[in-house]
Structures are given as C-alpha cells and as structure tokens.
Coordinates of C-alpha atoms in Angstrom, one line a residue:
X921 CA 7.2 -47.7 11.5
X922 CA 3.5 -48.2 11.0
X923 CA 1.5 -50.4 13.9
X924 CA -1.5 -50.9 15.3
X925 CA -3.6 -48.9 18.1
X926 CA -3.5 -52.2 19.7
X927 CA 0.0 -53.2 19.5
X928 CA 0.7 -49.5 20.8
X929 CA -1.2 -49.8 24.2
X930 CA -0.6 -53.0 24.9
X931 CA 3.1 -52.6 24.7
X932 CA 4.0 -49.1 26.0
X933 CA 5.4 -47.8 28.9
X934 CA 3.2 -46.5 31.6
X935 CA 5.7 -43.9 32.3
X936 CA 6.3 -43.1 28.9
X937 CA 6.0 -39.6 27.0
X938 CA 3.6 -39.1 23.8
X939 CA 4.0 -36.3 21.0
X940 CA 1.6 -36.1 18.1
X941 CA 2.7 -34.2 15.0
X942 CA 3.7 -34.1 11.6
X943 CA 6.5 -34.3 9.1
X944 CA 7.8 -30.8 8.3
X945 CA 9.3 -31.7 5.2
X946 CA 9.6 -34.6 2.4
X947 CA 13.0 -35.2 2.8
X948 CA 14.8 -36.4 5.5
X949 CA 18.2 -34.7 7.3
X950 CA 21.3 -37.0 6.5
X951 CA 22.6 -37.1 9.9
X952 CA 19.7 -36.6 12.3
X953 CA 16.6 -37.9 10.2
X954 CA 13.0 -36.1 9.4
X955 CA 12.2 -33.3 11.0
X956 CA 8.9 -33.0 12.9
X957 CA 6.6 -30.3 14.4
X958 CA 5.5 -31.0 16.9
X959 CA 3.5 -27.5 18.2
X960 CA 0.4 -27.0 18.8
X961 CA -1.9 -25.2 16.1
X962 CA -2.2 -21.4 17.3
X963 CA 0.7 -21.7 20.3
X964 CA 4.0 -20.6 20.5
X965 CA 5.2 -22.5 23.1
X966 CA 2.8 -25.7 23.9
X967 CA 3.9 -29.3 22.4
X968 CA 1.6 -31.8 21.8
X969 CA 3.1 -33.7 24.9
X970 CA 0.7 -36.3 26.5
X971 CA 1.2 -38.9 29.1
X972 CA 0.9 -42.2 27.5
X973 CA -2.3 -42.3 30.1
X974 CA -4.4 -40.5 27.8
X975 CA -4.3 -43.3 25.1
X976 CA -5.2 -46.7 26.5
X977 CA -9.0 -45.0 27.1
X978 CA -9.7 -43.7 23.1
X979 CA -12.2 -45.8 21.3
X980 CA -10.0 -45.8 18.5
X981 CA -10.5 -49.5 16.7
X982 CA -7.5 -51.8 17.9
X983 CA -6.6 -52.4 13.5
X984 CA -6.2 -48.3 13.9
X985 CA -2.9 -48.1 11.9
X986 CA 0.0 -45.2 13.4
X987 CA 2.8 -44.4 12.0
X988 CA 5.5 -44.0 15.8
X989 CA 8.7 -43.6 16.1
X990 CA 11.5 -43.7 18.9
X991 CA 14.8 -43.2 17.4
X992 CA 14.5 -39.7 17.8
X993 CA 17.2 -36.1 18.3
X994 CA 16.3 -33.0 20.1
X995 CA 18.2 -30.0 17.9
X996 CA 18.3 -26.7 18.8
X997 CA 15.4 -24.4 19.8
X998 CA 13.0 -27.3 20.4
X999 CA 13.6 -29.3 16.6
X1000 CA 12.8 -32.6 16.9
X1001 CA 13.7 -35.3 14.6
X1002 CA 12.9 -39.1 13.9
X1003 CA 14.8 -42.1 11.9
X1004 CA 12.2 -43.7 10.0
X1005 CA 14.0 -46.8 9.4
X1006 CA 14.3 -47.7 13.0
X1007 CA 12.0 -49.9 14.2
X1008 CA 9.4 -49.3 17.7
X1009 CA 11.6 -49.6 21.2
X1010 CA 8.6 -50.2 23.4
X1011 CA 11.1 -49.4 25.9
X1012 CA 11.5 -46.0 25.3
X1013 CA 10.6 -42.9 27.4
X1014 CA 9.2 -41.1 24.5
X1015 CA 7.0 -42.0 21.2
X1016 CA 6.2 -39.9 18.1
X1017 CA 3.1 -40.7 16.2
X1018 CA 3.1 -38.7 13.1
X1019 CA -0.3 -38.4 12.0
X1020 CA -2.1 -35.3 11.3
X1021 CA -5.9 -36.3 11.1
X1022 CA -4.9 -38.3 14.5
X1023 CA -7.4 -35.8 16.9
X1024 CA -10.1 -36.2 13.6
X1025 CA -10.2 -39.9 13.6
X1026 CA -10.0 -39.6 17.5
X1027 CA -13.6 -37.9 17.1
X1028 CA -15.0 -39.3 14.5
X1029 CA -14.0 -43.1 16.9
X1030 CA -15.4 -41.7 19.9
X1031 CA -19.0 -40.8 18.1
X1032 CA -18.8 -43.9 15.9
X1033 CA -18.8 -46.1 19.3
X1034 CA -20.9 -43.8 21.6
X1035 CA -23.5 -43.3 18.9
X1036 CA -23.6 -39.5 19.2
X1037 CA -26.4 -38.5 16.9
X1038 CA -28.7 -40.9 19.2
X1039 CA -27.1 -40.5 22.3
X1040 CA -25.5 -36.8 22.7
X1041 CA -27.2 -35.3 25.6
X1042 CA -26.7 -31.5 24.4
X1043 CA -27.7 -32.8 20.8
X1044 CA -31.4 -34.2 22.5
X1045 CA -31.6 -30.9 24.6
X1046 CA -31.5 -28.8 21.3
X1047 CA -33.6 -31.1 19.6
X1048 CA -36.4 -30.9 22.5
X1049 CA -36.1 -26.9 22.9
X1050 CA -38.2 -24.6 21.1
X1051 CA -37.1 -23.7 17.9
X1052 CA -36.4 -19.8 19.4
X1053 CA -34.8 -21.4 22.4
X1054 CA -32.9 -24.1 20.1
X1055 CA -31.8 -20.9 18.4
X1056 CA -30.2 -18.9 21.1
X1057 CA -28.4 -21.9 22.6
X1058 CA -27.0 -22.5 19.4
X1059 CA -25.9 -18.5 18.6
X1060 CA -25.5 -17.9 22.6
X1061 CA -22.9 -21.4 22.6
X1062 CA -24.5 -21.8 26.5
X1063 CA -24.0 -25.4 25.9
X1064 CA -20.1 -24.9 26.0
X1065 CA -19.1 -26.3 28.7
X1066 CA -22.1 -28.3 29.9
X1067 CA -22.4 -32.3 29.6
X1068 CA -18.7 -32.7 27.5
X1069 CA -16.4 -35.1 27.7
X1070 CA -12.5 -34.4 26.9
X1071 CA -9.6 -36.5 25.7
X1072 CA -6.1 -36.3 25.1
X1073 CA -5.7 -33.8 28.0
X1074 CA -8.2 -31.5 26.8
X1075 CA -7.2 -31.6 22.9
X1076 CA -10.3 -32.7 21.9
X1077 CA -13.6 -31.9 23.9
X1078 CA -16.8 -33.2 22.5
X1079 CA -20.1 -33.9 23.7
X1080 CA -20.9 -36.0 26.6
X1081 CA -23.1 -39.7 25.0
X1082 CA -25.6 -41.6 27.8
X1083 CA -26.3 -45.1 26.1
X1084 CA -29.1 -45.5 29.0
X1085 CA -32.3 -44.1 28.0
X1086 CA -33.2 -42.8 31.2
X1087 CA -29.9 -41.5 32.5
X1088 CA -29.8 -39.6 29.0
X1089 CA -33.3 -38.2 29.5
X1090 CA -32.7 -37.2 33.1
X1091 CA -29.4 -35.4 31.8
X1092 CA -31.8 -33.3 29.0
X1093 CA -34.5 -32.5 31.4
X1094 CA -32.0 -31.4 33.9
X1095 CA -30.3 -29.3 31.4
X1096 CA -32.8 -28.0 28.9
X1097 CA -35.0 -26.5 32.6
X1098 CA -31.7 -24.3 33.1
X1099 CA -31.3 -23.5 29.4
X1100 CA -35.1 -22.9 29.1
X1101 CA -35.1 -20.1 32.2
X1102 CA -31.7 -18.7 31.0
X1103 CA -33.9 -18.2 27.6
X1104 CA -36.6 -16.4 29.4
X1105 CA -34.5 -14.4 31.4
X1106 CA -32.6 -13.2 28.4
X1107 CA -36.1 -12.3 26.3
X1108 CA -37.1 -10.2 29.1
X1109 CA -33.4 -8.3 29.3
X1110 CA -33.8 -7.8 25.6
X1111 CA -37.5 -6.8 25.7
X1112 CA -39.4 -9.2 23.5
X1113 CA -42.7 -10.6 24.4
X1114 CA -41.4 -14.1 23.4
X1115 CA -39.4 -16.7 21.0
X1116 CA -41.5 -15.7 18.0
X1117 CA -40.5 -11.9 18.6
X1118 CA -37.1 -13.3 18.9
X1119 CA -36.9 -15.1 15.8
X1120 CA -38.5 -12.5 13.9
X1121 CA -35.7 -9.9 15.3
X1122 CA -33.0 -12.4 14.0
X1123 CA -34.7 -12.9 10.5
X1124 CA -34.4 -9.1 10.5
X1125 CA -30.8 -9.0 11.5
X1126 CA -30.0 -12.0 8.7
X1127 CA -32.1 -10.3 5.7
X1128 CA -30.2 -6.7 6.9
X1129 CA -27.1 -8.7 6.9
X1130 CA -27.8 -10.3 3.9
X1131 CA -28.1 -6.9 1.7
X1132 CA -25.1 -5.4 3.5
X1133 CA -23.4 -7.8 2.2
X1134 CA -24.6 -7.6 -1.1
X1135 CA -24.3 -3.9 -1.3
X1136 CA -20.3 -4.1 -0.2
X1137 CA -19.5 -6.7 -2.8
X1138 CA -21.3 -4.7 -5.5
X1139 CA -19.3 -1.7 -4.5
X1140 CA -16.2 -3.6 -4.5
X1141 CA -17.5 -4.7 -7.8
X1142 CA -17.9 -1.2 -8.8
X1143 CA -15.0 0.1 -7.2
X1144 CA -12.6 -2.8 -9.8
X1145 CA -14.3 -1.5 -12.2
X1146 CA -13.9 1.9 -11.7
X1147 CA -10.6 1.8 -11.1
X1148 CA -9.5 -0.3 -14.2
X1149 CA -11.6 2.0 -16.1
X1150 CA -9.5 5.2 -15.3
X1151 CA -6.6 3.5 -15.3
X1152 CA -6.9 2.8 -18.8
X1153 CA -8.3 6.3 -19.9
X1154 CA -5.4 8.0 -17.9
X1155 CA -3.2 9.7 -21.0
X1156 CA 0.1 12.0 -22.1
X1157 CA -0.4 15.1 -23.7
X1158 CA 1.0 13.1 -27.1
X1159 CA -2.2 10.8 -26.8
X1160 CA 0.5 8.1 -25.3
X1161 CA -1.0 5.9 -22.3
X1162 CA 1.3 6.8 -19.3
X1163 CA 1.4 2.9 -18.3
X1164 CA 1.3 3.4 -14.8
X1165 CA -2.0 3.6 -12.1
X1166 CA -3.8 6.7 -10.8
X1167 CA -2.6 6.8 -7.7
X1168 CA 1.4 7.5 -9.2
X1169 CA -0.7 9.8 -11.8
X1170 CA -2.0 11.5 -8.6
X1171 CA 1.4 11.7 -7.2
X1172 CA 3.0 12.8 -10.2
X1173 CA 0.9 15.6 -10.9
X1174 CA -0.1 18.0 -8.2
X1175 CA 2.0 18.1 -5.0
X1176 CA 0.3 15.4 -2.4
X1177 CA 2.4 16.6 0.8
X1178 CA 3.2 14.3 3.3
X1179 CA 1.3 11.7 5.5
X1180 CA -0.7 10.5 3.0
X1181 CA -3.8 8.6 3.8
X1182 CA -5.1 7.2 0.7
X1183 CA -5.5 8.0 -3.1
X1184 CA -8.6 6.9 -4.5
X1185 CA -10.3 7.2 -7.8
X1186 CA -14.1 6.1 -9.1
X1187 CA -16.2 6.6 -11.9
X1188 CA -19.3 9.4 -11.2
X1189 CA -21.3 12.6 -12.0
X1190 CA -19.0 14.6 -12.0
X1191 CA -14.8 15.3 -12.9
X1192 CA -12.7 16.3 -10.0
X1193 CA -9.9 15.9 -8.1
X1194 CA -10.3 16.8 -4.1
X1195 CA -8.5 16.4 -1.2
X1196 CA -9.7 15.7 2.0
X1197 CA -7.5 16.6 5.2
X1198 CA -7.7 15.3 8.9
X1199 CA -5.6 16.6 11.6
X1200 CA -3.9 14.1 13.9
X1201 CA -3.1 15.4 17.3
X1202 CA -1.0 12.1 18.3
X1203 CA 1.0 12.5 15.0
X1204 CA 4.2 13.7 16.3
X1205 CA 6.2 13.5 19.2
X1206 CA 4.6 15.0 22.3
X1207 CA 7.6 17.8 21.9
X1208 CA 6.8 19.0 18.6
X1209 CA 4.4 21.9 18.3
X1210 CA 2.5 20.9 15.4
X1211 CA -0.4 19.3 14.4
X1212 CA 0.1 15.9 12.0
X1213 CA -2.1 16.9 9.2
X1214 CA -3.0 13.5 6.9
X1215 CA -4.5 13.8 3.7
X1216 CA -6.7 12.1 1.5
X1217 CA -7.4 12.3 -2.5
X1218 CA -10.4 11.5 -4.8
X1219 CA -10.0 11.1 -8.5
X1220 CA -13.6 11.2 -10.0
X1221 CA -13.9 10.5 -14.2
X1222 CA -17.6 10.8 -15.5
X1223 CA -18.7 8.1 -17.8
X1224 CA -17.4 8.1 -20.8
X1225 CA -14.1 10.8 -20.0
X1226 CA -10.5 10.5 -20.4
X1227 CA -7.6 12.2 -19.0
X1228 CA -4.7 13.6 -20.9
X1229 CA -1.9 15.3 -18.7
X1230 CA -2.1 19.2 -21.2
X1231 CA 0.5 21.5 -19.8
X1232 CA 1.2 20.1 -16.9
X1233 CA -2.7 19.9 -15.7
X1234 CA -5.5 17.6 -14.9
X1235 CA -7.6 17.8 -18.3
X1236 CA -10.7 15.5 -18.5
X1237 CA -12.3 15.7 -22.1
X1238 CA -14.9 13.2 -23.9
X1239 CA -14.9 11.5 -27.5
X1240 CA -11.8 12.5 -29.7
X1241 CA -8.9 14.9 -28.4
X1242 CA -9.2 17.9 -31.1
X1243 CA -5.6 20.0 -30.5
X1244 CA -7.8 22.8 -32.2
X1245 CA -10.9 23.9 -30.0
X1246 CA -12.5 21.3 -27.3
X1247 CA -14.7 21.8 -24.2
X1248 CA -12.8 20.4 -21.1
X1249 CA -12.5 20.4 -17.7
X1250 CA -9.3 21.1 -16.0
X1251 CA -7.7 20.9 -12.1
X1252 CA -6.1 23.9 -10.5
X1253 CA -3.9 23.9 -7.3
X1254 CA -3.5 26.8 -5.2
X1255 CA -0.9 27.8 -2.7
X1256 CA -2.4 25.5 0.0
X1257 CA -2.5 21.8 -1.2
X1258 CA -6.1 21.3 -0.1
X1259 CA -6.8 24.1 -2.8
X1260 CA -7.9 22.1 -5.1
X1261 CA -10.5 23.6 -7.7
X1262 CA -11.8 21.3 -10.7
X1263 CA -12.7 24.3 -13.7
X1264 CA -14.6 24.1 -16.9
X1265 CA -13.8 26.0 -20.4
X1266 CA -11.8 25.1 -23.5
X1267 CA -8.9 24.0 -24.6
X1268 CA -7.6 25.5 -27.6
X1269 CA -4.0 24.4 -28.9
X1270 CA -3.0 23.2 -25.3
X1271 CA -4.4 26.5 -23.6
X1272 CA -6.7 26.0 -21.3
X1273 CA -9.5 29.1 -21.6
X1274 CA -12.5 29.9 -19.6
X1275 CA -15.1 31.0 -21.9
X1276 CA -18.8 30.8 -22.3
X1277 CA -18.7 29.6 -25.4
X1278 CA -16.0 27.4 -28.3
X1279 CA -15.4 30.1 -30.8
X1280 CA -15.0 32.9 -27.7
X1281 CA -12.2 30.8 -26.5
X1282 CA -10.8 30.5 -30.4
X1283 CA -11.0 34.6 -30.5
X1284 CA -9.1 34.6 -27.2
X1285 CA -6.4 32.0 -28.1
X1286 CA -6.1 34.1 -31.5
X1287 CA -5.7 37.6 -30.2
X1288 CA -3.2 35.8 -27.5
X1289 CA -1.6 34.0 -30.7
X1290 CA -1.4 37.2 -32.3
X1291 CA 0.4 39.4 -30.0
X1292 CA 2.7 36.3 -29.0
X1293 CA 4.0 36.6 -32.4
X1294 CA 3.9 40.4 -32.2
X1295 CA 6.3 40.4 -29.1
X1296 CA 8.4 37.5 -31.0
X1297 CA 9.0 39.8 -34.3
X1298 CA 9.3 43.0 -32.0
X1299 CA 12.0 40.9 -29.8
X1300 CA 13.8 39.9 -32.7
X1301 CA 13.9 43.1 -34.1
X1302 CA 15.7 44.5 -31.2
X1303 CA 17.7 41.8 -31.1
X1304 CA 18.2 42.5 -34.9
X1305 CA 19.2 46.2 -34.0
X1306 CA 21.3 45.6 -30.7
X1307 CA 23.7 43.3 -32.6
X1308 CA 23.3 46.0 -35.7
X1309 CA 24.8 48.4 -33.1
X1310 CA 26.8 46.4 -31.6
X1311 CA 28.8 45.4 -34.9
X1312 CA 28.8 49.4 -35.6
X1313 CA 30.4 50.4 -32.4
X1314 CA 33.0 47.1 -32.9
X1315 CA 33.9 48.6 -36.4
X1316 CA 34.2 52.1 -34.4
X1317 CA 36.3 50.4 -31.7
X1318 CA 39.2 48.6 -34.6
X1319 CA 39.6 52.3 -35.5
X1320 CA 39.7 54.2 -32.0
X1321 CA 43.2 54.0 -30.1
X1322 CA 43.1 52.9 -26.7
X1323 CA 45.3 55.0 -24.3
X1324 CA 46.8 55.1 -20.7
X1325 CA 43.5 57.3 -19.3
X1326 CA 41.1 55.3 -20.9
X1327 CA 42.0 52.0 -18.6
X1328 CA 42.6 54.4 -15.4
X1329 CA 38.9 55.3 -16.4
X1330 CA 38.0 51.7 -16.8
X1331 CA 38.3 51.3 -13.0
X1332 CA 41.8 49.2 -13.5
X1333 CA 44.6 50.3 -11.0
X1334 CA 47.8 52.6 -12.3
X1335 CA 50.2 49.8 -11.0
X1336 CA 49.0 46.9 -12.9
X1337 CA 48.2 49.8 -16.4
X1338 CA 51.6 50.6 -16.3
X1339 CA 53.4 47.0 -15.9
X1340 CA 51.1 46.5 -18.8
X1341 CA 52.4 49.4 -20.9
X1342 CA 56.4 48.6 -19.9
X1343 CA 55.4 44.7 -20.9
X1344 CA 54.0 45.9 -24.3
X1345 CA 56.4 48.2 -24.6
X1346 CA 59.1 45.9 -24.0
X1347 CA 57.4 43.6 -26.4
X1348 CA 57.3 45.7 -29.4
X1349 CA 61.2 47.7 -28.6
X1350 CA 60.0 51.2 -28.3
X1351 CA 57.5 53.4 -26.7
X1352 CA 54.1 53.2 -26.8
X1353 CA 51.4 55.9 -25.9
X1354 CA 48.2 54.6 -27.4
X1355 CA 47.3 51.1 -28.8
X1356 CA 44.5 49.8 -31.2
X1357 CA 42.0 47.5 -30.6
X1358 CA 43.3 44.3 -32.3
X1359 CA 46.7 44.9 -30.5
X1360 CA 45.0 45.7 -27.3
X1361 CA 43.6 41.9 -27.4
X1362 CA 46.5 40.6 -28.6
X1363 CA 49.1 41.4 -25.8
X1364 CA 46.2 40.7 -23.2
X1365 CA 45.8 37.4 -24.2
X1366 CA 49.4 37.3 -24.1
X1367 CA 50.2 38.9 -20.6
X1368 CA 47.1 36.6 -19.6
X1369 CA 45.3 39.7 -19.0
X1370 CA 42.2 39.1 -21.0
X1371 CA 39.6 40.0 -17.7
X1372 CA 41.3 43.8 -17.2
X1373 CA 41.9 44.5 -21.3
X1374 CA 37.8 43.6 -21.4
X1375 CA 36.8 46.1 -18.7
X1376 CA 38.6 48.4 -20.9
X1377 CA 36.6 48.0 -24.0
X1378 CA 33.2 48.0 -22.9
X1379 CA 34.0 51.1 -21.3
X1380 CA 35.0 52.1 -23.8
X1381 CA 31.9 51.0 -26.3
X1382 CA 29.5 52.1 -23.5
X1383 CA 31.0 55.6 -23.4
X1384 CA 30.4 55.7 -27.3

C-alpha cells in the first residue's frame, strides 16, 4: 500500500522493525504473496534491518510517497514475503518498504535540504586547496572519513553541511591545515620539490596510461582480426574449409600432450607452428616424482597464406593451390612434442620436397614417380608368377597320390592318420593305400578334418 513519509513516522511504532528491499519477481505466490529480497547488495548474510529510529530524522519531504507493507511470511532460509492487498497495521512489529532508489532519494533529500554544493565542508576544503593538493585528496580519498554524516545505520554516509558561515569556515580551515601538511609530508616521502612536480608526474602517469591502453585495445583489435583471418584460410587437402577454429585444427593435427596452457594463433612475418613449454613444480601431488610440464602453442600465417591439411601436415601456401608443383612451407614434429620445426620446399602432387628450386623438386617427384611404378609392375609381376606357380603345382598336386607317409611327414600324429584311413576306408568298402587330391579334400571336409588334410598338402606343394 502506497503512503506518505509523513503518514509513516507519525504513526509507527517506536519499537517497531524496518526492512527496505525489493520485489524479486512480478508475480505474486498464491498462498504466501510477493516475494522480497531483502539483502544487502554485496552481503551474504546482512538484511536491510533498521530500527524504526533511523527514519523520523531523514529529510525526506513529508508528500515522499512508499510503497510498506505488514502482512508479511518468513519461508525457509530467510524468504520473506508480503500481501499487497493488505492494508498498513501501524501496529505491527515489522514494516517492508519496497523501494529500490529508497537510499538514492534519501541522498539526493538530505543535499536538497542541507544545500550541499554550498555548504559541504569537505566540498569547500577541496575547493580552497591547491589544485596539486585538491588532487591528492581527491586520488588519496583522505577525506573519507573526516566531516561525514551517516544515516540509516551507516547505509548511506555523505558529507557533513554547516548552514553557518563561520562554523563551516572554521570546519575548512581546521581541516584543509591537516590535509595541507599531510600533502607536504607525502611530497617529500615521494621526492618532489612541490605540487607542480606532482602534477606533472600524474600527467605523465595519465598520458602513459592513456597509450597503454590504446596499444592493448589495438592488439586486441589485431588479435580479432588475426584470428578470424586464419580461421577462415584454415583448409582440407580437397580445398574444403574444415568448419571448425585453429585451436581444434591445432589439436587435431600434431599431438598437443597434456596440461595445455593455451593455443594461440596471429597473423605475422613469418609461418610456424611452436610450442612453448613451462615446467610446474606444484603440478602434481607432492608424492609423484615428476615434474608437471604445461605447454603452450603459436600458430603464425603470413599475410596473405592459407593452410591446407596435405598428407597429414601443416602446409601454408599463397595464391592458388597447384596439385602440380608449388612452393610451400610445411610443419614437422619430432619424437619430443616441443620438436617442432616449420620447413620450406615444394610440394609436388601432395609430396612435400625440399629443393632449391620448382623444377628440382618436379625431377625428384618424377624419378620417385618412376620407380614407384617400377616396384608396382615388378610386384605385380611376382605376384603374376607366384600365382602362375602356384596354379602349376595345384595341377601337379590333382595328379600326385597322397599316401600314409606323406601325412606322418606333414607333422600329423599316426593315431589320428590311421582313424582317418579306417574312416575313409570304411567309407568307400575296401582298402585304401593312397588317395588323390580331390578325394583327400572331400573326406576331410567330411570327417571335419579340413585343418590336418591342409598341413598335408602344403607339405606336400612345398616339398615340390
């Protein structure tokens, strides 16, 4: 219910409790109302809780319109909540006034009514210092805590107004002699001569501060820029754009280890890929033995490169990808992971060749070419002439008889040879000394036998 600063503290309880806060939400709970909060800004555990004390003194205007409440419920872990339809019980022990620019208008009241840009003592002192002096109060905050006045139980602290002329000057005298020898004992700390040499020292600082700051949002500038520049030059060995960042590029390619620090990229003189490693002592557990090594990685693209993935490597190129013959850079990894080498060449129909000049590398990849294809016909002849012998000593084989020796020889056992040659013989109703090859495969399929009638024959072909 909204009512006026007037009506409030002329009608409250003196014993009464005060909490200042906000709604939560825009919607009210059905059973126990609209939640409010009801903690302070930056505390975990401190309400705005005041004694109703505090209020009767605030140089609010008496029309000041509040929004209070005292239909309220306490939930769990501290929630409270207010009806908003109930009307004020000035006879309650406790009051809500929801409104969040309530320590604001508080302020702006008390230096409405007290005059403050006129009649602020520690406003006069800085306006009666030197301007070096004014300075250092102002960046040294030695004011805080001198000549302030504070309300609502120390909510709000603001500077202490004197409407008498002569009080007020008395007060700025009084302080700006302690303020002015603090000032002098501080130059003399700090070696300067005096407040010129001090303000000249802080234009310094400013101006140095100034092109810091320009400098680190230019890089930052630079370093956007870089990045979405090799992100979008980042390529398959098809010429497809691998459509993710760098840094999974990075990943993807060259093994990273563990404990990685950061993966970086920028756009510079030169194309490389480095690693930088740093050992951290307090990595592990005091009972491990080794040393935490982290590592770091730098992807640098000159101006005007792209990247295409070529056989697994790193390959930085410029202008159009030619498949047939192009200079190019490429990234090797040793054994170690920090063995990282960035290499320059060629790159002739996905070889990477280090050669002093285009149509060396061509000759290379040529003669390699050539005796590839060599060592492709000469492996296919053999191939050619092992299955040429191996169909020969087959035809050999489905005219050779296989006999009782030749699986002895074979390395198979007399026991299971001879259940074979009863189970055969039994099979066929008489007698049988020697058997051909077809046969031979035949009843060892049957007998499932297939693993001992196999040694048989390739000793037998190898013997041949």
């Amino acid at each position: 219910m909204t009512i006026t600063f007037k009506e409030f503290k002329n009608n409250i309880k003196a014993d009464a409790t005060v909490f200042l806060g906000s709604f939560r939400w825009d919607e009210a709970d059905k059973t126990r109302g609209r939640e409010v909060s009801v903690v302070r800004f930056g505390y975990k555990d401190k309400y705005n809780c005041l004694d109703v004390s505090s209020f009767p003194s605030l140089p609010l205007a008496d029309n000041y319109k509040m929004d209070v409440y005292t239909d309220y419920n306490v939930g769990g872990w501290g929630t409270h909540y207010v009806n908003e339809e109930s009307a004020v019980d000035f006879n309650s022990n406790r009051f809500y006034i929801i409104a969040p620019a309530f320590v604001k208008d508080v302020e702006k009241a008390y230096n409405r009514v007290n005059d403050a840009k006129r009649c602020s003592i520690n406003a006069r002192v800085l306006a009666s210092a030197s301007e070096a002096c004014a300075t250092w109060l102002r960046r040294s905050d030695y004011l805080k805590g001198k000549n302030e006045v504070e309300l609502l139980e120390g909510m709000l602290t603001l500077d202490a107004c004197e409407n008498d002329n002569r009080k007020r000057e008395n007060a700025v005298r009084r302080t700006l002699g302690f303020a002015e020898k603090a000032f002098a004992k501080f130059l003399r700390k700090e070696g300067f001569a005096n407040g010129d040499e001090y303000l000249a020292r802080l234009e310094q600082e400013t101006k140095a501060k100034a092109a810091t700051e320009r400098a680190e949002k230019a890089a930052e500038k630079k370093r956007v820029r870089d990045i979405e520049y090799v992100n979008s030059h980042i390529f398959y060995e098809n010429g497809e754009h691998v459509g993710y960042d760098f840094e999974t590029f990075i990943e993807r390619t060259i093994n990273t280890g563990t404990h990685v620090m950061y993966r970086t990229c920028s756009v510079g003189n030169e194309n490389s890929l480095t690693c930088e490693e740093e050992n951290d002592y307090n990595g592990y557990s005091r009972r491990c033995q080794f040393t935490m090594i982290k590592r770091g990685f730098r992807l640098t693209v000159k101006k005007g490169y792209s990247i295409r993935l070529v056989g697994g490597l790193i390959t930085f190129y410029r202008g159009e990808f030619k498949r047939d013959g192009m200079a190019c850079e490429w990234v090797e990894q040793g054994r170690a992971i920090a063995d990282i080498v960035t290499k320059k060449g060629y790159l002739v129909r996905g070889e990477h060749i280090e050669a002093k000049t285009l149509k060396e590398a061509k000759r290379i990849n040529a003669e390699k070419r050539k005796q590839q294809a060599f060592d492709l016909l000469n492996a296919r002849a053999k191939r050619a002439q092992k299955a040429a012998e191996k169909k020969q000593r087959m035809e050999e084989l489905a005219k050779y008889m296989f006999t009782f020796d030749d699986s002895l020889n074979a390395g198979n056992c007399r026991p299971g040879t001879q259940n074979f040659k009863n189970l055969v013989e039994k099979e066929v109703g008489h007698e049988v000394n020697e058997i051909s090859l077809a046969d031979l495969r035949k009843y060892g399929r049957m007998f499932d036998l297939s693993y001992y009638i196999d040694r048989v024959i390739n000793y037998v072909m190898n013997r041949k």
